[in-house]
Coordinates of C-alpha atoms in Angstrom, one line a residue:
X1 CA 101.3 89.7 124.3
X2 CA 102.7 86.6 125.6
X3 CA 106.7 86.3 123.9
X4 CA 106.5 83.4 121.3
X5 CA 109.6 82.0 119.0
X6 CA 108.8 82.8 115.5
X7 CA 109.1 78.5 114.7
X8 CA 105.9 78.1 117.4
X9 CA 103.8 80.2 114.2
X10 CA 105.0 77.3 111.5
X11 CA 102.0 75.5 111.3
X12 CA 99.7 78.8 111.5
X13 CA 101.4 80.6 109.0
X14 CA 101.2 77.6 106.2
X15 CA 97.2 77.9 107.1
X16 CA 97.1 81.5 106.4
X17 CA 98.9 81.1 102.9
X18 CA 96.3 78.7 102.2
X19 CA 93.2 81.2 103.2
X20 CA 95.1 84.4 101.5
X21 CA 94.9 82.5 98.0
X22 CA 90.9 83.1 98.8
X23 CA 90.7 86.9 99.4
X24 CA 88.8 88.0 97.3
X25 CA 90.7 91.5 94.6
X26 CA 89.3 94.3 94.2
X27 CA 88.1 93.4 90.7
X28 CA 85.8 91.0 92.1
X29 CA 84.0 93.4 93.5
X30 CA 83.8 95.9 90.8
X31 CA 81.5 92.6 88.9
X32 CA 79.4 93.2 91.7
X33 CA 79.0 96.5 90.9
X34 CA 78.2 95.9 87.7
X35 CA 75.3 94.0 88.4
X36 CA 71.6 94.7 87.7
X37 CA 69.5 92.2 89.4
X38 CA 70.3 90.0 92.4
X39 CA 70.6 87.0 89.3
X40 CA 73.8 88.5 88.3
X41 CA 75.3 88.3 91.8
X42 CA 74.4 84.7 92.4
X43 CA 76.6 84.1 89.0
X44 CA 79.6 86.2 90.2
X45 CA 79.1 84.5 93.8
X46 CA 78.8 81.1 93.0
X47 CA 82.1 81.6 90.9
X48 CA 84.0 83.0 94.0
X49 CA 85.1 81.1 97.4
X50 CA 81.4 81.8 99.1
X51 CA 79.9 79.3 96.4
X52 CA 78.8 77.1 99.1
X53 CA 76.8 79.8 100.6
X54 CA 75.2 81.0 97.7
X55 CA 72.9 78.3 95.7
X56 CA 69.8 80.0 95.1
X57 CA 68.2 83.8 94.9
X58 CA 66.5 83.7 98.9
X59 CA 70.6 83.2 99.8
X60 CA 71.2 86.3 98.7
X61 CA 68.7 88.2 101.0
X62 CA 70.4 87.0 104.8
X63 CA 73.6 87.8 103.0
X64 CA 74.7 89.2 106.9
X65 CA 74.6 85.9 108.4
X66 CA 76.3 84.2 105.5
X67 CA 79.3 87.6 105.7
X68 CA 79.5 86.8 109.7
X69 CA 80.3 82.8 109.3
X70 CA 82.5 83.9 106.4
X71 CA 84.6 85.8 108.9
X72 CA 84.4 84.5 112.4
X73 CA 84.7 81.1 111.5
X74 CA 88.4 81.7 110.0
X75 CA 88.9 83.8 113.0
X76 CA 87.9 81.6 116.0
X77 CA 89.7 78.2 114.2
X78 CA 93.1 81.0 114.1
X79 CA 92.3 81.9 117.2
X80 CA 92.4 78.4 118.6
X81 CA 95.8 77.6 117.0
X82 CA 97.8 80.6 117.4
X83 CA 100.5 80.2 120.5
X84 CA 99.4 83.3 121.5
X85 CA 95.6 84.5 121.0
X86 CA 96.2 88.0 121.5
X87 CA 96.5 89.0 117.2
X88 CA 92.9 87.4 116.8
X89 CA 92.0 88.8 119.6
X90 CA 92.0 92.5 118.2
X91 CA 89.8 91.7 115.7
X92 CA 87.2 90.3 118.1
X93 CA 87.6 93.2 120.3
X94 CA 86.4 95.3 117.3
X95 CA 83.0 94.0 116.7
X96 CA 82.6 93.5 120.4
X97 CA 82.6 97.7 120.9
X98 CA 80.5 97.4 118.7
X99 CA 78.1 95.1 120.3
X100 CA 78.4 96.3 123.8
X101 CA 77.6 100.3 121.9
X102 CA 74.4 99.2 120.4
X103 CA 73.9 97.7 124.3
X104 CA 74.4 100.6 125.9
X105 CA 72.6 102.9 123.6
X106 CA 69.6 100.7 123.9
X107 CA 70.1 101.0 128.1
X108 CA 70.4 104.7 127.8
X109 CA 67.9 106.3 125.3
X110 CA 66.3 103.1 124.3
X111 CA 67.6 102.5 120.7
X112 CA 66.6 99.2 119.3
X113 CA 70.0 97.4 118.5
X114 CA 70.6 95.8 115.0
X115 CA 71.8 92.0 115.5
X116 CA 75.0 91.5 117.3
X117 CA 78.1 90.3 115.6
X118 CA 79.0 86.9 116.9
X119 CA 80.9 86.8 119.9
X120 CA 82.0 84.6 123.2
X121 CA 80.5 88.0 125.2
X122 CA 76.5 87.5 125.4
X123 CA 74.1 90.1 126.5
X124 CA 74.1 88.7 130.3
X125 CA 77.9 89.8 130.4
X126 CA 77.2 93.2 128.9
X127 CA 74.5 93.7 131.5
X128 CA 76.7 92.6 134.2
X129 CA 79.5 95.5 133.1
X130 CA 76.6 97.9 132.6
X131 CA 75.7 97.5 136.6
X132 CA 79.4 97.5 137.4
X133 CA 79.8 93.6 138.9
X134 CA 82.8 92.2 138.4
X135 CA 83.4 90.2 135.1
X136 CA 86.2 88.7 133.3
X137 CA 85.9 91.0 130.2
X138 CA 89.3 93.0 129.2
X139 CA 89.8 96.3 131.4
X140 CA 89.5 98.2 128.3
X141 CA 85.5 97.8 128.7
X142 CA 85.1 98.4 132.8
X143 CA 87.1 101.7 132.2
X144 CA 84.9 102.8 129.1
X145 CA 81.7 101.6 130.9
X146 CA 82.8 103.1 134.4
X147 CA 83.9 106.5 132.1
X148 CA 80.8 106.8 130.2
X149 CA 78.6 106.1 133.5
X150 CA 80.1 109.5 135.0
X151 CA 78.9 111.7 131.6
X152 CA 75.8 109.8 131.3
X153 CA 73.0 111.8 133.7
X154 CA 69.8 111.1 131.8
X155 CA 68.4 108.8 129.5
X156 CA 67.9 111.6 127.3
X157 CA 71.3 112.5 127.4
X158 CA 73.5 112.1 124.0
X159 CA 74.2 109.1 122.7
X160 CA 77.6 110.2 120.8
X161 CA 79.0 109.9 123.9
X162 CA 78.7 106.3 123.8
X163 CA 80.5 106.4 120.6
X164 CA 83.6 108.8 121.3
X165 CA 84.5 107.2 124.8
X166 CA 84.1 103.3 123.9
X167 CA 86.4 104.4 120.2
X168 CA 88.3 106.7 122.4
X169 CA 89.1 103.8 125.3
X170 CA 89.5 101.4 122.5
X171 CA 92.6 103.4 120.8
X172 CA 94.1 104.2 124.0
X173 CA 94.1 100.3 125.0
X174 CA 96.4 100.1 121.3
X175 CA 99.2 101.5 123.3
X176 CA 99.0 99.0 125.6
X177 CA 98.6 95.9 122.9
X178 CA 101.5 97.7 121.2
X179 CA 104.2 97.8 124.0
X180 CA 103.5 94.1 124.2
X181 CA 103.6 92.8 120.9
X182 CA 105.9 90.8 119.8
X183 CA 106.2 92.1 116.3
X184 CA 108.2 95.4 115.6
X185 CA 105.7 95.8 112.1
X186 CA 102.6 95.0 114.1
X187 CA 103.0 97.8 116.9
X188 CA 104.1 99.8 114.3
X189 CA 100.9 99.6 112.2
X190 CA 99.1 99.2 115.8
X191 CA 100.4 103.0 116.8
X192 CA 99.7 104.2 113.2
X193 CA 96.2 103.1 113.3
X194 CA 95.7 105.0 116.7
X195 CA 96.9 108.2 115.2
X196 CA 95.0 108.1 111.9
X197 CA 91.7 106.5 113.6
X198 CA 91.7 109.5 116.3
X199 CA 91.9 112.0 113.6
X200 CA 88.9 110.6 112.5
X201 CA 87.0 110.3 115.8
X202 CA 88.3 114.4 116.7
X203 CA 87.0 115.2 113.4
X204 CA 83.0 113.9 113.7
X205 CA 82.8 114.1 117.4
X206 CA 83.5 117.8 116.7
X207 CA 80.5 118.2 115.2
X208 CA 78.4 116.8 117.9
X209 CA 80.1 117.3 121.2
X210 CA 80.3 120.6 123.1
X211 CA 82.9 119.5 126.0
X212 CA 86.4 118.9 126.2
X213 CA 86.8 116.1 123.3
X214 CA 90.3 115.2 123.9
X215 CA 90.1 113.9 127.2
X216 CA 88.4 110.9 125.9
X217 CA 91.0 110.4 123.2
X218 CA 95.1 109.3 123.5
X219 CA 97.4 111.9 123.8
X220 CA 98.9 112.5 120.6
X221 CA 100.1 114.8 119.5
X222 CA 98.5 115.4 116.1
X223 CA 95.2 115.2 117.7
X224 CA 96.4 117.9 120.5
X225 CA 97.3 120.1 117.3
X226 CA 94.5 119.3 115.0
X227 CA 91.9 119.6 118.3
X228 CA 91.8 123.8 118.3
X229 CA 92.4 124.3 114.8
X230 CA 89.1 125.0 112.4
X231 CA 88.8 122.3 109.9
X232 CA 89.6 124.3 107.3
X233 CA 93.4 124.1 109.4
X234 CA 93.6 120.7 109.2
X235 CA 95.3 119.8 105.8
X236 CA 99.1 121.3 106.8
X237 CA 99.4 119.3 110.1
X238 CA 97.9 116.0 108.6
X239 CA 100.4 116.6 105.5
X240 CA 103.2 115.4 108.1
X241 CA 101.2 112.4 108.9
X242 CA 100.4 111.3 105.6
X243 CA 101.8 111.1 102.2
X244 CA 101.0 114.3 99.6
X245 CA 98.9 112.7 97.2
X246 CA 96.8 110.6 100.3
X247 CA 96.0 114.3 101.6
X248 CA 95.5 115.2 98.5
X249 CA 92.8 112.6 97.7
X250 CA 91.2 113.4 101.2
X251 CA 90.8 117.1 100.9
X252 CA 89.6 116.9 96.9
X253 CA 86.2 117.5 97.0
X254 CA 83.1 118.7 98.9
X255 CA 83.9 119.4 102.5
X256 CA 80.8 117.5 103.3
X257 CA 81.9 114.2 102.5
X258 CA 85.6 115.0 103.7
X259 CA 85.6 112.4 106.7
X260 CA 84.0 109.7 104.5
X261 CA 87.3 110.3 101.8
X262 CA 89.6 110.5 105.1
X263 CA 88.1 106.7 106.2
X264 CA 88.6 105.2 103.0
X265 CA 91.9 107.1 102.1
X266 CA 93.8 106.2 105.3
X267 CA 92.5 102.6 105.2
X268 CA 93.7 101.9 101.9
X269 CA 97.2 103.9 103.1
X270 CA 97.1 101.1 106.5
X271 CA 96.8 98.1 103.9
X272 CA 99.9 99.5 101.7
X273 CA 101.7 99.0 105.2
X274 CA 100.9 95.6 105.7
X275 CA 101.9 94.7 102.3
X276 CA 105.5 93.6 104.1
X277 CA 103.0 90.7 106.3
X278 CA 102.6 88.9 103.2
X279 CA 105.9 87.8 102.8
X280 CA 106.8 86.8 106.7
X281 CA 107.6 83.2 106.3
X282 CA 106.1 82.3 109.4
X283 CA 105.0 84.9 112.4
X284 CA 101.8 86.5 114.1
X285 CA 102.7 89.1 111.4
X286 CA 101.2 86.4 108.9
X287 CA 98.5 86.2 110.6
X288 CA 97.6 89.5 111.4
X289 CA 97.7 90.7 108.0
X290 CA 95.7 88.4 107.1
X291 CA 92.6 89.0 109.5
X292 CA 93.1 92.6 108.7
X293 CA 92.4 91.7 105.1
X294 CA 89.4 89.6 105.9
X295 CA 88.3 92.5 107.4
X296 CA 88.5 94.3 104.6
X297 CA 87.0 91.4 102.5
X298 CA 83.9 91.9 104.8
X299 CA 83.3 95.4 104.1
X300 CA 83.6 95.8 100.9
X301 CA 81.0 92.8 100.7
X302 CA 78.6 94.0 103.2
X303 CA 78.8 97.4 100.8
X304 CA 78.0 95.8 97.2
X305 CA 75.9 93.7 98.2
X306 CA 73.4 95.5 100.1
X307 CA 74.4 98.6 98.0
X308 CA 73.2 96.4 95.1
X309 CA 70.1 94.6 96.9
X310 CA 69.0 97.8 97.6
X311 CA 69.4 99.9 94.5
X312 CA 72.2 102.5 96.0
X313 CA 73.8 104.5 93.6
X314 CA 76.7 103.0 92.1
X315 CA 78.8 105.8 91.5
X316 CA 78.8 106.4 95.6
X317 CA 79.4 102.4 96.2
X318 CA 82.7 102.2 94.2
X319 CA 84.2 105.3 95.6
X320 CA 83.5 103.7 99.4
X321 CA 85.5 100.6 98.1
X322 CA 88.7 99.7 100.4
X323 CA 92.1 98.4 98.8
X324 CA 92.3 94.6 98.8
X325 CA 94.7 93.0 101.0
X326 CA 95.8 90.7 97.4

């Protein structure tokens, strides 16, 4: 990332205090919940910030579309007036992987894609990477593409591979991001967020994959340690990662569900660590805080509402809730 003088992020980070006083708590959600028929979400909806999306019962059903606007919009406007692009950027780069997966998945064992987030990187550009001409996308996607081209023989071949090497080349690229950064409480969450995210990629692509699963991932050393160990292994080493009762919380419970308790655990841990963004009086920190709890936002709103819409146990819903960034 491009140096910038904290003062350069004044007029940003007066925007973002704005926007932050219209993330939605955690209690919001819980109404959601509560809810028995999509009538009682309009009511909770047209009392929150996404009124204006929500004025009748046929809003509720393309609730996707009106969750996408609600994020990229803030996203791309930040993007435009931050002096350097590179924060908002990380955000976009996480719903492009995800994009250019469903792509390649479609390309290799012909699974029909969901829609695509939104995103400057259209399907031509994702065709061009996928037949190796040059493009102007970051390396991060040529050396994931080029990487997964190698393992890929057959159509019929398996598609977790798509998975663990674009995740895989996405948390190595964090290392680069993070030497760069400006921000000493950015690269340190950045580095954090490596670690605890390939824990959680070594831990399911165990199940799947029969090669060599670290050479896809960074080299850290908790994955190096955790990598040979049976699962059963796992709790000591990740006990010097993470605080007792968070490994407690993770390992409580049926060892079925373990990695789904690990995902929600450590991102609620990640969102006690940016707690310190919030009160930055002007800095990408402000920012990136921020977008990370907009992401949040967007989960937990994809999760009641279509967990609601479609009549998904409740109990299950709350305990996949994330921790509010307010």
């Amino acid at each position: 990332m491009e140096k910038s003088a904290p003062e350069q992020w004044c007029f940003i980070s007066g925007k973002v205090s704005v926007l932050e006083n219209n993330l939605l708590r955690k209690d919001f959600f819980h109404r959601l919940l509560a809810s028995e028929k999509p009538e009682d979400l309009l009511v909770y909806l047209r009392e929150s910030p996404l009124r204006e999306h929500f004025n009748t019962i046929q809003d509720l059903y393309p609730f996707e579309d009106i969750i996408n606007l609600h994020y990229f919009h803030p996203l791309w406007e930040l993007r435009q007036l931050a002096p350097s692009p590179e924060v908002c950027d990380l955000f976009q780069l996480r719903f492009d992987l995800i994009n250019l997966k469903n792509f390649l998945k479609k390309k290799i064992a012909g699974i029909s894609p969901p829609a695509p987030f939104p995103s400057p990187m259209g399907e031509k550009t994702l065709e061009e990477l996928w037949l190796g001409r040059d493009t102007s996308l970051p390396q991060v996607y040529k050396e994931a593409v080029a990487t997964l081209r190698v393992y890929i023989k057959e159509a019929t071949e398996d598609v977790s591979l798509v998975d663990l090497i674009l995740d895989g080349a996405y948390l190595s690229s964090l290392t680069w991001v993070a030497e760069k950064i400006s921000s000493f409480l950015i690269k340190d969450y950045l580095l954090e967020y490596q670690r605890l995210r390939g824990i959680l990629i070594l831990g399911r692509a165990l199940k799947l994959a029969k090669r060599d699963i670290m050479r896809f991932l960074p080299r850290e050393e908790i994955l190096e340690r955790l990598a040979p160990l049976p699962l059963e292994e796992w709790k000591r080493p990740i006990l010097e990662t993470l605080p007792e009762k968070t490994v407690e919380n993770i390992f409580a419970g049926a060892k079925k569900d373990l990695f789904t308790r690990y995902e929600r655990h450590t991102e609620d841990y990640l969102m006690d660590r940016l707690e310190p963004a919030r009160y930055v009086t002007f800095g990408p920190e402000r920012v990136f805080g921020y977008l990370s709890g907009l992401t949040t936002e967007v989960f937990n709103l994809r999760l009641t509402l279509g967990g609601v819409l479609n009549k998904l146990g409740k109990d299950a819903l709350r305990e996949r809730l994330r921790k509010t960034y307010v």
